[in-house]
Amino acid sequence: SRSFLIAINFYPNCLQDVLIGALNGLIAFHKTQGAPLGKQPRYYRTNPLLAVKQSILALLAALALLVGCHYDSDVMTLEGTIKNVKHVDLYVYAEGSMNPRVDTIRVRGGAFTYERKLSGPEVLTLLYPNFSEMLLVAEPGSEVELVADASNLSETVIKGTKENELLTEFRHATARKGESERRLAAQQFIYDNVQTHAAVAVFREYFVKAENPIYLEAQPLLDTLSLAQPDNELLRAMLVRFTPRLLCA
């Protein structure tokens, strides 16, 4: 049914294939059983148990595929391709989270796959060999794709989730703006997307990690984000860091 097809879109690709295959097998079986005897395929008329056997085998095969899928709803998968580079190591970490480890991503042949087990959404920092950074939002069970060119990292596309697509649009829209223009655009982006982790990522990039942060501009933004996301651990960590700096500003 239509509702079934809509529902399976929320499952990963391997589970979608299993569920669609099982559904098609059941539909074929019921059509055969309901058809007049003369309309049924010859191999079903001569061996009426064959349809039952084939349906059972189809379901068993679907179950085997399901077991082999190894779906883990806590794991974020990042697939990446980087042009103009063959072998390089990237580093990824989540500052201010309960899982502060630093992982190494090994790019081989210009491609990589990275998986990270999460207890909740996190803002991850990708650190390139030239020490440039790029932020992305990691969510449990998500599949994220990164497409980059080592000669022009500002044009990097990160897609697969709404949060990362928001970040990509923002990066591309502000790539050629001056510092003050980017900061104004960052403020507007945060207010427009205050309930997202993408807004937290932009706040961190422009008001926490900035070379010359303007704390009096940052405080209202941080207060707004904290009210919209009271359980966000990264925001709590930022608030702890900002308080003494504001007292000295």
Short mmCIF file of C-alpha atoms in Angstrom, two decimals:
data_model
loop_
_atom_site.label_atom_id
_atom_site.label_comp_id
_atom_site.label_asym_id
_atom_site.label_seq_id
_atom_site.Cartn_x
_atom_site.Cartn_y
_atom_site.Cartn_z
CA SER A 1 0.00 0.00 0.00
CA ARG A 2 0.99 3.64 -0.32
CA SER A 3 1.34 4.08 3.45
CA PHE A 4 3.72 1.10 3.58
CA LEU A 5 5.93 2.58 0.83
CA ILE A 6 6.02 5.94 2.60
CA ALA A 7 6.90 4.30 5.93
CA ILE A 8 9.87 2.32 4.61
CA ASN A 9 11.54 5.53 3.40
CA PHE A 10 12.58 6.05 7.01
CA TYR A 11 14.62 2.82 6.98
CA PRO A 12 18.15 2.47 5.58
CA ASN A 13 18.55 1.25 1.99
CA CYS A 14 19.35 -2.35 2.90
CA LEU A 15 16.15 -2.66 4.96
CA GLN A 16 14.10 -1.02 2.21
CA ASP A 17 15.24 -3.69 -0.28
CA VAL A 18 14.30 -6.48 2.11
CA LEU A 19 10.86 -5.08 2.89
CA ILE A 20 9.99 -4.33 -0.75
CA GLY A 21 11.13 -7.81 -1.82
CA ALA A 22 8.98 -9.46 0.85
CA LEU A 23 5.98 -7.30 -0.10
CA ASN A 24 6.31 -8.17 -3.80
CA GLY A 25 6.52 -11.89 -2.97
CA LEU A 26 3.36 -11.75 -0.87
CA ILE A 27 1.47 -9.78 -3.52
CA ALA A 28 2.44 -12.31 -6.22
CA PHE A 29 1.37 -15.20 -4.00
CA HIS A 30 -2.05 -13.69 -3.20
CA LYS A 31 -2.70 -12.82 -6.85
CA THR A 32 -1.95 -16.39 -7.84
CA GLN A 33 -4.16 -17.83 -5.12
CA GLY A 34 -7.06 -15.60 -6.04
CA ALA A 35 -6.89 -16.20 -9.77
CA PRO A 36 -9.23 -18.70 -11.50
CA LEU A 37 -7.66 -22.11 -11.98
CA GLY A 38 -7.35 -21.63 -15.74
CA LYS A 39 -5.60 -18.28 -15.27
CA GLN A 40 -2.95 -19.56 -12.86
CA PRO A 41 0.53 -20.33 -14.21
CA ARG A 42 0.89 -23.96 -15.44
CA TYR A 43 3.56 -24.79 -12.83
CA TYR A 44 1.13 -23.76 -10.04
CA ARG A 45 -1.74 -25.80 -11.53
CA THR A 46 0.37 -28.95 -11.76
CA ASN A 47 1.94 -28.42 -8.34
CA PRO A 48 -0.37 -26.30 -6.11
CA LEU A 49 2.09 -26.48 -3.17
CA LEU A 50 4.80 -24.82 -5.22
CA ALA A 51 3.38 -21.33 -4.64
CA VAL A 52 3.41 -21.89 -0.87
CA LYS A 53 6.96 -23.22 -0.96
CA GLN A 54 8.22 -20.32 -3.05
CA SER A 55 6.60 -17.77 -0.74
CA ILE A 56 8.21 -19.40 2.30
CA LEU A 57 11.60 -19.44 0.58
CA ALA A 58 11.22 -15.76 -0.37
CA LEU A 59 10.47 -14.84 3.23
CA LEU A 60 13.42 -16.88 4.51
CA ALA A 61 15.70 -15.16 2.02
CA ALA A 62 14.39 -11.78 3.16
CA LEU A 63 15.11 -12.69 6.77
CA ALA A 64 18.64 -13.74 5.84
CA LEU A 65 19.21 -10.39 4.15
CA LEU A 66 17.77 -8.64 7.17
CA VAL A 67 20.27 -10.37 9.47
CA GLY A 68 23.11 -9.52 7.09
CA CYS A 69 22.16 -5.85 7.00
CA HIS A 70 23.62 -5.20 10.49
CA TYR A 71 21.55 -2.07 10.91
CA ASP A 72 22.44 -0.10 14.02
CA SER A 73 20.15 2.83 14.75
CA ASP A 74 22.85 4.47 16.91
CA VAL A 75 25.47 4.69 14.15
CA MET A 76 26.06 7.65 11.86
CA THR A 77 27.76 6.79 8.56
CA LEU A 78 29.77 9.37 6.63
CA GLU A 79 30.76 8.52 3.05
CA GLY A 80 33.19 10.91 1.41
CA THR A 81 34.98 11.60 -1.86
CA ILE A 82 37.71 14.23 -2.19
CA LYS A 83 39.08 15.26 -5.58
CA ASN A 84 42.73 16.11 -6.16
CA VAL A 85 43.95 13.96 -3.28
CA LYS A 86 44.72 10.25 -3.05
CA HIS A 87 46.00 9.36 0.40
CA VAL A 88 45.56 11.64 3.39
CA ASP A 89 44.36 11.48 6.99
CA LEU A 90 41.57 13.65 8.40
CA TYR A 91 40.66 14.02 12.05
CA VAL A 92 37.18 14.26 13.51
CA TYR A 93 36.03 15.16 17.01
CA ALA A 94 33.02 16.53 18.89
CA GLU A 95 34.00 19.41 21.13
CA GLY A 96 32.01 19.77 24.33
CA SER A 97 30.18 16.45 23.99
CA MET A 98 30.06 13.43 26.27
CA ASN A 99 32.07 11.57 23.61
CA PRO A 100 35.15 13.80 23.13
CA ARG A 101 37.41 11.28 21.40
CA VAL A 102 39.41 12.17 18.30
CA ASP A 103 39.10 9.72 15.41
CA THR A 104 41.28 9.38 12.34
CA ILE A 105 39.64 9.13 8.93
CA ARG A 106 41.94 7.54 6.37
CA VAL A 107 41.26 8.77 2.85
CA ARG A 108 42.46 6.20 0.33
CA GLY A 109 42.07 6.68 -3.41
CA GLY A 110 40.21 9.91 -2.73
CA ALA A 111 37.41 8.17 -0.80
CA PHE A 112 36.58 7.18 2.76
CA THR A 113 33.91 5.71 5.00
CA TYR A 114 33.56 6.71 8.64
CA GLU A 115 31.13 5.40 11.26
CA ARG A 116 30.50 6.85 14.70
CA LYS A 117 28.20 5.49 17.39
CA LEU A 118 26.08 8.24 18.94
CA SER A 119 23.77 8.60 21.91
CA GLY A 120 22.25 11.74 20.38
CA PRO A 121 22.93 14.46 17.79
CA GLU A 122 26.41 15.99 17.82
CA VAL A 123 28.26 18.74 15.98
CA LEU A 124 31.44 17.18 14.58
CA THR A 125 34.56 19.02 13.47
CA LEU A 126 36.49 17.71 10.47
CA LEU A 127 40.14 18.79 10.61
CA TYR A 128 42.04 18.77 7.32
CA PRO A 129 45.85 18.46 6.96
CA ASN A 130 46.09 22.21 6.23
CA PHE A 131 44.37 22.82 9.62
CA SER A 132 41.18 24.15 8.05
CA GLU A 133 38.01 22.96 9.77
CA MET A 134 34.55 22.04 8.60
CA LEU A 135 31.54 21.36 10.80
CA LEU A 136 28.81 18.82 10.21
CA VAL A 137 25.83 17.54 12.17
CA ALA A 138 25.89 13.85 13.11
CA GLU A 139 22.60 12.19 14.04
CA PRO A 140 22.07 8.58 15.17
CA GLY A 141 21.12 6.34 12.24
CA SER A 142 21.86 8.99 9.59
CA GLU A 143 23.74 8.48 6.34
CA VAL A 144 25.74 11.56 5.35
CA GLU A 145 27.69 12.15 2.14
CA LEU A 146 30.62 14.54 1.69
CA VAL A 147 31.81 15.66 -1.75
CA ALA A 148 34.87 17.92 -1.73
CA ASP A 149 37.74 19.22 -3.83
CA ALA A 150 41.06 19.60 -2.00
CA SER A 151 41.87 22.65 -4.12
CA ASN A 152 38.67 24.47 -3.06
CA LEU A 153 37.28 23.22 0.25
CA SER A 154 34.85 26.15 0.53
CA GLU A 155 32.74 24.49 -2.18
CA THR A 156 32.37 21.25 -0.19
CA VAL A 157 28.89 19.71 -0.27
CA ILE A 158 27.64 17.76 2.75
CA LYS A 159 24.22 16.21 2.22
CA GLY A 160 21.97 13.39 3.35
CA THR A 161 20.23 15.19 6.20
CA LYS A 162 18.34 18.45 6.38
CA GLU A 163 20.73 19.87 9.00
CA ASN A 164 23.82 19.34 6.85
CA GLU A 165 22.10 20.65 3.75
CA LEU A 166 21.27 23.83 5.69
CA LEU A 167 24.95 24.16 6.63
CA THR A 168 26.06 23.59 3.05
CA GLU A 169 23.68 26.27 1.73
CA PHE A 170 24.93 28.71 4.35
CA ARG A 171 28.60 28.04 3.58
CA HIS A 172 28.11 28.49 -0.14
CA ALA A 173 26.04 31.67 0.31
CA THR A 174 28.68 33.33 2.51
CA ALA A 175 31.88 31.95 0.94
CA ARG A 176 32.72 35.21 -0.87
CA LYS A 177 31.48 37.66 1.76
CA GLY A 178 33.68 39.68 4.06
CA GLU A 179 34.07 38.89 7.77
CA SER A 180 31.47 41.38 9.01
CA GLU A 181 28.97 40.30 6.36
CA ARG A 182 29.45 36.63 7.26
CA ARG A 183 28.92 37.40 10.92
CA LEU A 184 25.67 39.25 10.18
CA ALA A 185 24.53 36.37 7.97
CA ALA A 186 25.44 33.95 10.76
CA GLN A 187 23.28 35.87 13.24
CA GLN A 188 20.30 35.78 10.89
CA PHE A 189 20.84 32.07 10.17
CA ILE A 190 20.84 31.28 13.90
CA TYR A 191 17.60 33.19 14.53
CA ASP A 192 15.94 31.57 11.49
CA ASN A 193 16.99 28.03 12.50
CA VAL A 194 17.18 28.36 16.25
CA GLN A 195 15.95 24.83 17.02
CA THR A 196 18.51 23.08 14.84
CA HIS A 197 21.99 21.76 15.51
CA ALA A 198 23.02 23.55 12.31
CA ALA A 199 22.44 26.84 14.15
CA VAL A 200 24.64 25.59 17.01
CA ALA A 201 27.37 24.71 14.50
CA VAL A 202 27.23 28.20 12.95
CA PHE A 203 27.31 29.83 16.39
CA ARG A 204 30.37 27.78 17.33
CA GLU A 205 32.17 28.66 14.10
CA TYR A 206 31.50 32.41 14.09
CA PHE A 207 31.18 33.32 17.77
CA VAL A 208 33.22 30.74 19.68
CA LYS A 209 36.08 29.72 17.39
CA ALA A 210 36.41 33.10 15.67
CA GLU A 211 39.81 34.81 15.87
CA ASN A 212 38.24 37.98 17.29
CA PRO A 213 34.92 36.98 18.84
CA ILE A 214 32.55 39.76 19.85
CA TYR A 215 31.10 38.46 23.09
CA LEU A 216 28.42 41.15 23.46
CA GLU A 217 27.00 40.08 20.08
CA ALA A 218 27.28 36.40 20.98
CA GLN A 219 25.48 36.51 24.33
CA PRO A 220 21.94 37.20 23.01
CA LEU A 221 22.40 34.46 20.41
CA LEU A 222 23.58 31.98 23.02
CA ASP A 223 20.63 32.85 25.28
CA THR A 224 18.20 32.34 22.39
CA LEU A 225 19.75 28.99 21.47
CA SER A 226 19.77 27.83 25.10
CA LEU A 227 16.07 28.62 25.49
CA ALA A 228 15.23 26.78 22.26
CA GLN A 229 17.45 23.76 23.07
CA PRO A 230 17.65 23.46 26.89
CA ASP A 231 19.00 19.87 26.77
CA ASN A 232 21.82 20.52 24.31
CA GLU A 233 25.10 19.52 25.98
CA LEU A 234 27.27 21.52 23.59
CA LEU A 235 25.34 24.71 24.38
CA ARG A 236 25.80 24.10 28.09
CA ALA A 237 29.55 23.75 27.58
CA MET A 238 29.61 26.99 25.57
CA LEU A 239 27.70 28.81 28.31
CA VAL A 240 30.31 27.74 30.88
CA ARG A 241 33.10 29.01 28.62
CA PHE A 242 31.39 32.28 27.77
CA THR A 243 30.39 33.45 31.25
CA PRO A 244 33.87 34.46 32.51
CA ARG A 245 34.72 36.08 29.18
CA LEU A 246 31.56 38.20 29.28
CA LEU A 247 32.45 39.41 32.76
CA CYS A 248 35.76 40.66 31.39
CA ALA A 249 34.36 42.13 28.16
#
